[in-house]
PDB file of C-alpha atoms in Angstrom:
ATOM      1  CA  MET A   1     159.230-128.699  37.550  1.00  0.00           C
ATOM      2  CA  GLU A   2     158.800-128.888  40.966  1.00  0.00           C
ATOM      3  CA  ILE A   3     155.199-127.814  43.035  1.00  0.00           C
ATOM      4  CA  ARG A   4     155.075-127.763  46.606  1.00  0.00           C
ATOM      5  CA  LEU A   5     152.960-126.296  49.261  1.00  0.00           C
ATOM      6  CA  LEU A   6     154.530-122.797  49.565  1.00  0.00           C
ATOM      7  CA  HIS A   7     155.653-122.795  53.549  1.00  0.00           C
ATOM      8  CA  GLU A   8     154.955-118.924  55.741  1.00  0.00           C
ATOM      9  CA  ASP A   9     158.085-117.912  55.133  1.00  0.00           C
ATOM     10  CA  GLU A  10     157.755-117.772  51.144  1.00  0.00           C
ATOM     11  CA  ILE A  11     154.322-115.848  50.841  1.00  0.00           C
ATOM     12  CA  LEU A  12     156.237-112.758  50.427  1.00  0.00           C
ATOM     13  CA  ARG A  13     157.176-113.789  47.440  1.00  0.00           C
ATOM     14  CA  ALA A  14     154.189-115.360  45.908  1.00  0.00           C
ATOM     15  CA  THR A  15     152.116-112.222  46.437  1.00  0.00           C
ATOM     16  CA  ILE A  16     155.626-110.460  44.507  1.00  0.00           C
ATOM     17  CA  LEU A  17     155.043-112.393  41.360  1.00  0.00           C
ATOM     18  CA  SER A  18     151.137-112.624  41.985  1.00  0.00           C
ATOM     19  CA  LYS A  19     150.918-109.152  42.318  1.00  0.00           C
ATOM     20  CA  ASP A  20     152.874-108.973  38.893  1.00  0.00           C
ATOM     21  CA  VAL A  21     151.712-110.741  36.768  1.00  0.00           C
ATOM     22  CA  PHE A  22     148.144-108.796  37.981  1.00  0.00           C
ATOM     23  CA  ASP A  23     149.656-105.959  36.778  1.00  0.00           C
ATOM     24  CA  GLU A  24     151.372-106.886  33.326  1.00  0.00           C
ATOM     25  CA  LEU A  25     148.946-108.476  32.521  1.00  0.00           C
ATOM     26  CA  VAL A  26     145.057-108.475  33.593  1.00  0.00           C
ATOM     27  CA  ARG A  27     144.700-105.070  35.755  1.00  0.00           C
ATOM     28  CA  ASN A  28     144.166-104.048  31.858  1.00  0.00           C
ATOM     29  CA  TYR A  29     141.538-105.902  31.924  1.00  0.00           C
ATOM     30  CA  MET A  30     139.703-104.763  34.735  1.00  0.00           C
ATOM     31  CA  GLN A  31     136.100-103.262  34.272  1.00  0.00           C
ATOM     32  CA  ASN A  32     135.600-101.690  37.927  1.00  0.00           C
ATOM     33  CA  LYS A  33     138.307-100.387  40.269  1.00  0.00           C
ATOM     34  CA  LYS A  34     136.021-101.899  42.720  1.00  0.00           C
ATOM     35  CA  MET A  35     137.307-106.078  41.547  1.00  0.00           C
ATOM     36  CA  GLU A  36     140.743-104.134  41.516  1.00  0.00           C
ATOM     37  CA  GLU A  37     140.522-103.016  45.133  1.00  0.00           C
ATOM     38  CA  CYS A  38     139.556-106.482  46.058  1.00  0.00           C
ATOM     39  CA  PHE A  39     142.609-108.065  44.919  1.00  0.00           C
ATOM     40  CA  ASP A  40     145.003-105.458  46.027  1.00  0.00           C
ATOM     41  CA  GLY A  41     143.633-106.552  49.494  1.00  0.00           C
ATOM     42  CA  TYR A  42     143.789-110.200  49.411  1.00  0.00           C
ATOM     43  CA  VAL A  43     147.577-111.003  47.770  1.00  0.00           C
ATOM     44  CA  SER A  44     148.651-109.124  50.842  1.00  0.00           C
ATOM     45  CA  GLU A  45     151.780-111.264  52.632  1.00  0.00           C
ATOM     46  CA  GLU A  46     149.992-110.447  55.573  1.00  0.00           C
ATOM     47  CA  LYS A  47     146.278-111.737  54.745  1.00  0.00           C
ATOM     48  CA  LEU A  48     147.338-114.773  53.213  1.00  0.00           C
ATOM     49  CA  LYS A  49     149.860-115.877  55.603  1.00  0.00           C
ATOM     50  CA  GLU A  50     147.235-115.581  58.022  1.00  0.00           C
ATOM     51  CA  ALA A  51     144.160-117.494  56.400  1.00  0.00           C
ATOM     52  CA  VAL A  52     147.768-120.230  56.062  1.00  0.00           C
ATOM     53  CA  ARG A  53     148.543-120.275  59.965  1.00  0.00           C
ATOM     54  CA  MET A  54     144.857-120.509  60.143  1.00  0.00           C
ATOM     55  CA  GLY A  55     144.268-123.848  57.518  1.00  0.00           C
ATOM     56  CA  GLN A  56     141.667-121.645  56.013  1.00  0.00           C
ATOM     57  CA  LEU A  57     143.998-121.904  52.312  1.00  0.00           C
ATOM     58  CA  PHE A  58     146.278-123.810  50.916  1.00  0.00           C
ATOM     59  CA  VAL A  59     149.470-121.737  48.767  1.00  0.00           C
ATOM     60  CA  TRP A  60     151.630-123.834  45.867  1.00  0.00           C
ATOM     61  CA  GLY A  61     154.481-122.764  44.152  1.00  0.00           C
ATOM     62  CA  ALA A  62     155.949-123.896  40.978  1.00  0.00           C
ATOM     63  CA  TYR A  63     159.319-123.678  40.617  1.00  0.00           C
ATOM     64  CA  ASP A  64     162.562-124.498  37.812  1.00  0.00           C
ATOM     65  CA  GLY A  65     164.790-125.191  40.614  1.00  0.00           C
ATOM     66  CA  GLU A  66     165.552-122.013  42.733  1.00  0.00           C
ATOM     67  CA  ASN A  67     163.107-119.635  39.867  1.00  0.00           C
ATOM     68  CA  LEU A  68     159.389-119.428  41.427  1.00  0.00           C
ATOM     69  CA  MET A  69     157.697-119.912  37.645  1.00  0.00           C
ATOM     70  CA  GLY A  70     153.884-119.413  38.774  1.00  0.00           C
ATOM     71  CA  VAL A  71     151.817-119.527  41.909  1.00  0.00           C
ATOM     72  CA  SER A  72     148.610-120.685  43.192  1.00  0.00           C
ATOM     73  CA  ALA A  73     145.946-120.468  45.872  1.00  0.00           C
ATOM     74  CA  MET A  74     143.199-122.806  47.334  1.00  0.00           C
ATOM     75  CA  GLN A  75     140.439-121.839  50.034  1.00  0.00           C
ATOM     76  CA  LEU A  76     139.513-124.407  51.982  1.00  0.00           C
ATOM     77  CA  ASP A  77     136.045-125.980  50.793  1.00  0.00           C
ATOM     78  CA  GLY A  78     137.547-125.809  46.764  1.00  0.00           C
ATOM     79  CA  HIS A  79     137.798-122.451  46.255  1.00  0.00           C
ATOM     80  CA  ILE A  80     140.762-121.030  43.509  1.00  0.00           C
ATOM     81  CA  THR A  81     141.662-118.287  44.337  1.00  0.00           C
ATOM     82  CA  MET A  82     144.852-117.370  42.809  1.00  0.00           C
ATOM     83  CA  LEU A  83     146.897-119.231  39.410  1.00  0.00           C
ATOM     84  CA  TYR A  84     149.348-115.995  38.133  1.00  0.00           C
ATOM     85  CA  VAL A  85     152.622-117.641  36.422  1.00  0.00           C
ATOM     86  CA  ASP A  86     155.721-115.701  35.312  1.00  0.00           C
ATOM     87  CA  ARG A  87     154.955-113.935  31.460  1.00  0.00           C
ATOM     88  CA  ILE A  88     158.378-115.565  30.989  1.00  0.00           C
ATOM     89  CA  TYR A  89     157.067-119.515  31.964  1.00  0.00           C
ATOM     90  CA  GLN A  90     153.748-118.571  30.353  1.00  0.00           C
ATOM     91  CA  GLY A  91     153.061-121.321  27.588  1.00  0.00           C
ATOM     92  CA  ARG A  92     155.092-124.308  29.902  1.00  0.00           C
ATOM     93  CA  LYS A  93     152.028-126.237  30.913  1.00  0.00           C
ATOM     94  CA  VAL A  94     152.712-124.295  34.378  1.00  0.00           C
ATOM     95  CA  ALA A  95     148.621-123.130  34.876  1.00  0.00           C
ATOM     96  CA  LYS A  96     147.580-126.575  34.227  1.00  0.00           C
ATOM     97  CA  ALA A  97     150.196-128.638  37.030  1.00  0.00           C
ATOM     98  CA  LEU A  98     149.257-125.872  39.133  1.00  0.00           C
ATOM     99  CA  LEU A  99     145.475-126.979  38.306  1.00  0.00           C
ATOM    100  CA  ASP A 100     145.173-130.205  38.263  1.00  0.00           C
ATOM    101  CA  THR A 101     148.154-130.313  41.763  1.00  0.00           C
ATOM    102  CA  MET A 102     145.137-128.318  43.538  1.00  0.00           C
ATOM    103  CA  LYS A 103     141.838-130.210  41.788  1.00  0.00           C
ATOM    104  CA  GLU A 104     144.158-133.911  43.322  1.00  0.00           C
ATOM    105  CA  TYR A 105     144.936-132.261  46.083  1.00  0.00           C
ATOM    106  CA  ALA A 106     141.104-131.212  46.902  1.00  0.00           C
ATOM    107  CA  GLY A 107     139.513-134.583  46.740  1.00  0.00           C
ATOM    108  CA  ARG A 108     142.740-136.738  48.495  1.00  0.00           C
ATOM    109  CA  VAL A 109     143.511-134.399  51.167  1.00  0.00           C
ATOM    110  CA  LEU A 110     140.455-132.237  51.833  1.00  0.00           C
ATOM    111  CA  LYS A 111     137.194-135.141  50.520  1.00  0.00           C
ATOM    112  CA  ILE A 112     136.481-132.689  48.261  1.00  0.00           C
ATOM    113  CA  GLU A 113     133.985-133.562  44.853  1.00  0.00           C
ATOM    114  CA  THR A 114     134.486-130.497  43.745  1.00  0.00           C
ATOM    115  CA  VAL A 115     136.744-127.402  42.923  1.00  0.00           C
ATOM    116  CA  SER A 116     135.370-124.104  41.959  1.00  0.00           C
ATOM    117  CA  ILE A 117     137.225-120.163  41.028  1.00  0.00           C
ATOM    118  CA  ASN A 118     135.919-116.811  38.775  1.00  0.00           C
ATOM    119  CA  ALA A 119     138.204-116.837  35.995  1.00  0.00           C
ATOM    120  CA  MET A 120     138.733-112.995  35.869  1.00  0.00           C
ATOM    121  CA  PRO A 121     139.290-111.610  33.507  1.00  0.00           C
ATOM    122  CA  ALA A 122     136.150-113.332  31.668  1.00  0.00           C
ATOM    123  CA  TRP A 123     138.023-114.347  28.678  1.00  0.00           C
ATOM    124  CA  SER A 124     140.017-116.608  30.758  1.00  0.00           C
ATOM    125  CA  SER A 125     137.012-118.557  31.362  1.00  0.00           C
ATOM    126  CA  SER A 126     137.885-120.037  27.712  1.00  0.00           C
ATOM    127  CA  TYR A 127     141.466-120.920  28.384  1.00  0.00           C
ATOM    128  CA  PHE A 128     139.503-122.879  32.006  1.00  0.00           C
ATOM    129  CA  LYS A 129     136.963-124.404  29.842  1.00  0.00           C
ATOM    130  CA  ARG A 130     139.669-126.263  28.114  1.00  0.00           C
ATOM    131  CA  ASN A 131     141.207-127.820  31.439  1.00  0.00           C
ATOM    132  CA  GLY A 132     137.905-129.184  32.904  1.00  0.00           C
ATOM    133  CA  PHE A 133     136.000-126.406  34.218  1.00  0.00           C
ATOM    134  CA  TRP A 134     132.108-125.607  32.911  1.00  0.00           C
ATOM    135  CA  ILE A 135     130.694-121.923  33.759  1.00  0.00           C
ATOM    136  CA  LEU A 136     127.982-122.377  36.454  1.00  0.00           C
ATOM    137  CA  GLY A 137     124.868-120.277  35.433  1.00  0.00           C
ATOM    138  CA  ASN A 138     124.044-118.445  32.650  1.00  0.00           C
ATOM    139  CA  ILE A 139     127.366-115.628  31.941  1.00  0.00           C
ATOM    140  CA  ASP A 140     127.314-113.339  29.153  1.00  0.00           C
ATOM    141  CA  VAL A 141     130.938-114.167  28.970  1.00  0.00           C
ATOM    142  CA  GLN A 142     131.100-110.773  27.077  1.00  0.00           C
ATOM    143  CA  HIS A 143     130.227-108.107  29.069  1.00  0.00           C
ATOM    144  CA  ALA A 144     131.022-110.079  32.467  1.00  0.00           C
ATOM    145  CA  SER A 145     133.191-109.394  34.904  1.00  0.00           C
ATOM    146  CA  PHE A 146     134.428-112.618  36.399  1.00  0.00           C
ATOM    147  CA  VAL A 147     132.918-116.050  35.784  1.00  0.00           C
ATOM    148  CA  PRO A 148     132.069-117.998  38.088  1.00  0.00           C
ATOM    149  CA  MET A 149     132.928-121.667  37.047  1.00  0.00           C
ATOM    150  CA  MET A 150     134.013-125.686  38.861  1.00  0.00           C
ATOM    151  CA  ALA A 151     135.801-128.980  37.638  1.00  0.00           C
ATOM    152  CA  ASN A 152     135.666-132.514  39.109  1.00  0.00           C
ATOM    153  CA  SER A 153     138.953-132.388  42.216  1.00  0.00           C
ATOM    154  CA  SER A 154     140.732-134.992  41.140  1.00  0.00           C
ATOM    155  CA  CYS A 155     140.961-138.758  43.311  1.00  0.00           C
ATOM    156  CA  TYR A 156     138.184-137.846  44.603  1.00  0.00           C
ATOM    157  CA  VAL A 157     137.019-140.926  46.340  1.00  0.00           C
ATOM    158  CA  LYS A 158     133.476-140.850  48.230  1.00  0.00           C
ATOM    159  CA  GLU A 159     133.449-143.046  50.895  1.00  0.00           C
ATOM    160  CA  LYS A 160     130.903-145.802  50.532  1.00  0.00           C
ATOM    161  CA  GLU A 161     127.425-144.899  52.352  1.00  0.00           C
ATOM    162  CA  THR A 162     125.760-148.075  53.873  1.00  0.00           C
ATOM    163  CA  ASP A 163     122.371-149.204  53.039  1.00  0.00           C
ATOM    164  CA  ASP A 164     120.768-149.514  55.905  1.00  0.00           C
ATOM    165  CA  SER A 165     118.193-152.226  54.093  1.00  0.00           C
ATOM    166  CA  VAL A 166     121.072-153.875  52.293  1.00  0.00           C
ATOM    167  CA  LEU A 167     122.057-154.677  56.127  1.00  0.00           C
ATOM    168  CA  VAL A 168     118.228-155.697  57.128  1.00  0.00           C
ATOM    169  CA  GLY A 169     118.154-158.281  53.931  1.00  0.00           C
ATOM    170  CA  ILE A 170     121.609-159.982  54.916  1.00  0.00           C
ATOM    171  CA  ILE A 171     120.921-160.201  58.389  1.00  0.00           C
ATOM    172  CA  CYS A 172     116.985-162.197  57.164  1.00  0.00           C
ATOM    173  CA  LEU A 173     118.905-164.051  55.471  1.00  0.00           C
ATOM    174  CA  ILE A 174     122.030-164.930  57.368  1.00  0.00           C
ATOM    175  CA  ALA A 175     118.802-166.196  59.939  1.00  0.00           C
ATOM    176  CA  PHE A 176     117.411-167.307  57.797  1.00  0.00           C
ATOM    177  CA  PHE A 177     120.594-169.927  56.867  1.00  0.00           C
ATOM    178  CA  ILE A 178     120.596-170.612  60.568  1.00  0.00           C
ATOM    179  CA  TYR A 179     116.605-171.494  60.961  1.00  0.00           C
ATOM    180  CA  CYS A 180     117.131-173.836  58.439  1.00  0.00           C
ATOM    181  CA  ILE A 181     120.100-175.952  59.551  1.00  0.00           C
ATOM    182  CA  LEU A 182     118.991-175.687  62.899  1.00  0.00           C
ATOM    183  CA  ALA A 183     115.547-177.349  61.536  1.00  0.00           C
ATOM    184  CA  PHE A 184     117.686-179.659  59.602  1.00  0.00           C
ATOM    185  CA  LEU A 185     119.536-180.365  62.698  1.00  0.00           C
ATOM    186  CA  CYS A 186     116.336-180.937  64.829  1.00  0.00           C
ATOM    187  CA  LEU A 187     114.622-183.243  61.803  1.00  0.00           C
ATOM    188  CA  LYS A 188     117.516-186.279  62.228  1.00  0.00           C
TER     189      LYS A 188
END
């Protein structure tokens, strides 16, 4: 399996796969038409291309040779907006590999500590929990349209913040040693 960021000319293929998976596996679980309309408006070739062009969205594809197995997308702030795997590739850890790729990218490249997702349909939150996500707030998963979730990004290394008091202490210690050396030399 090869996972890579998609080029602009590959976005159409990604939108087709996403819509096919949504129509086949998700649409029937939607609890209101507004959310369906939101999906239909968001997953359009032009909107995704524009967001990628502007650097606001990153779209990955998981490939088996030339076959596109799955698609994922994450916004600049670490919010995962898409995760769709073709039915024939489900159960092969494609979604997990895409999630891991996005979490690693968020930490290493975007330098953010956490990623988020709105698990939809709500019952899919159990999958995300198994992959390191936790539910934000007190959500009744049985009656929710979606479940807001968060996970730690991988490879995130927080830049060390220098504590001014430590620097002052080190400077004072160095000054004290210089004073002692000078005092010792003057006593000779």
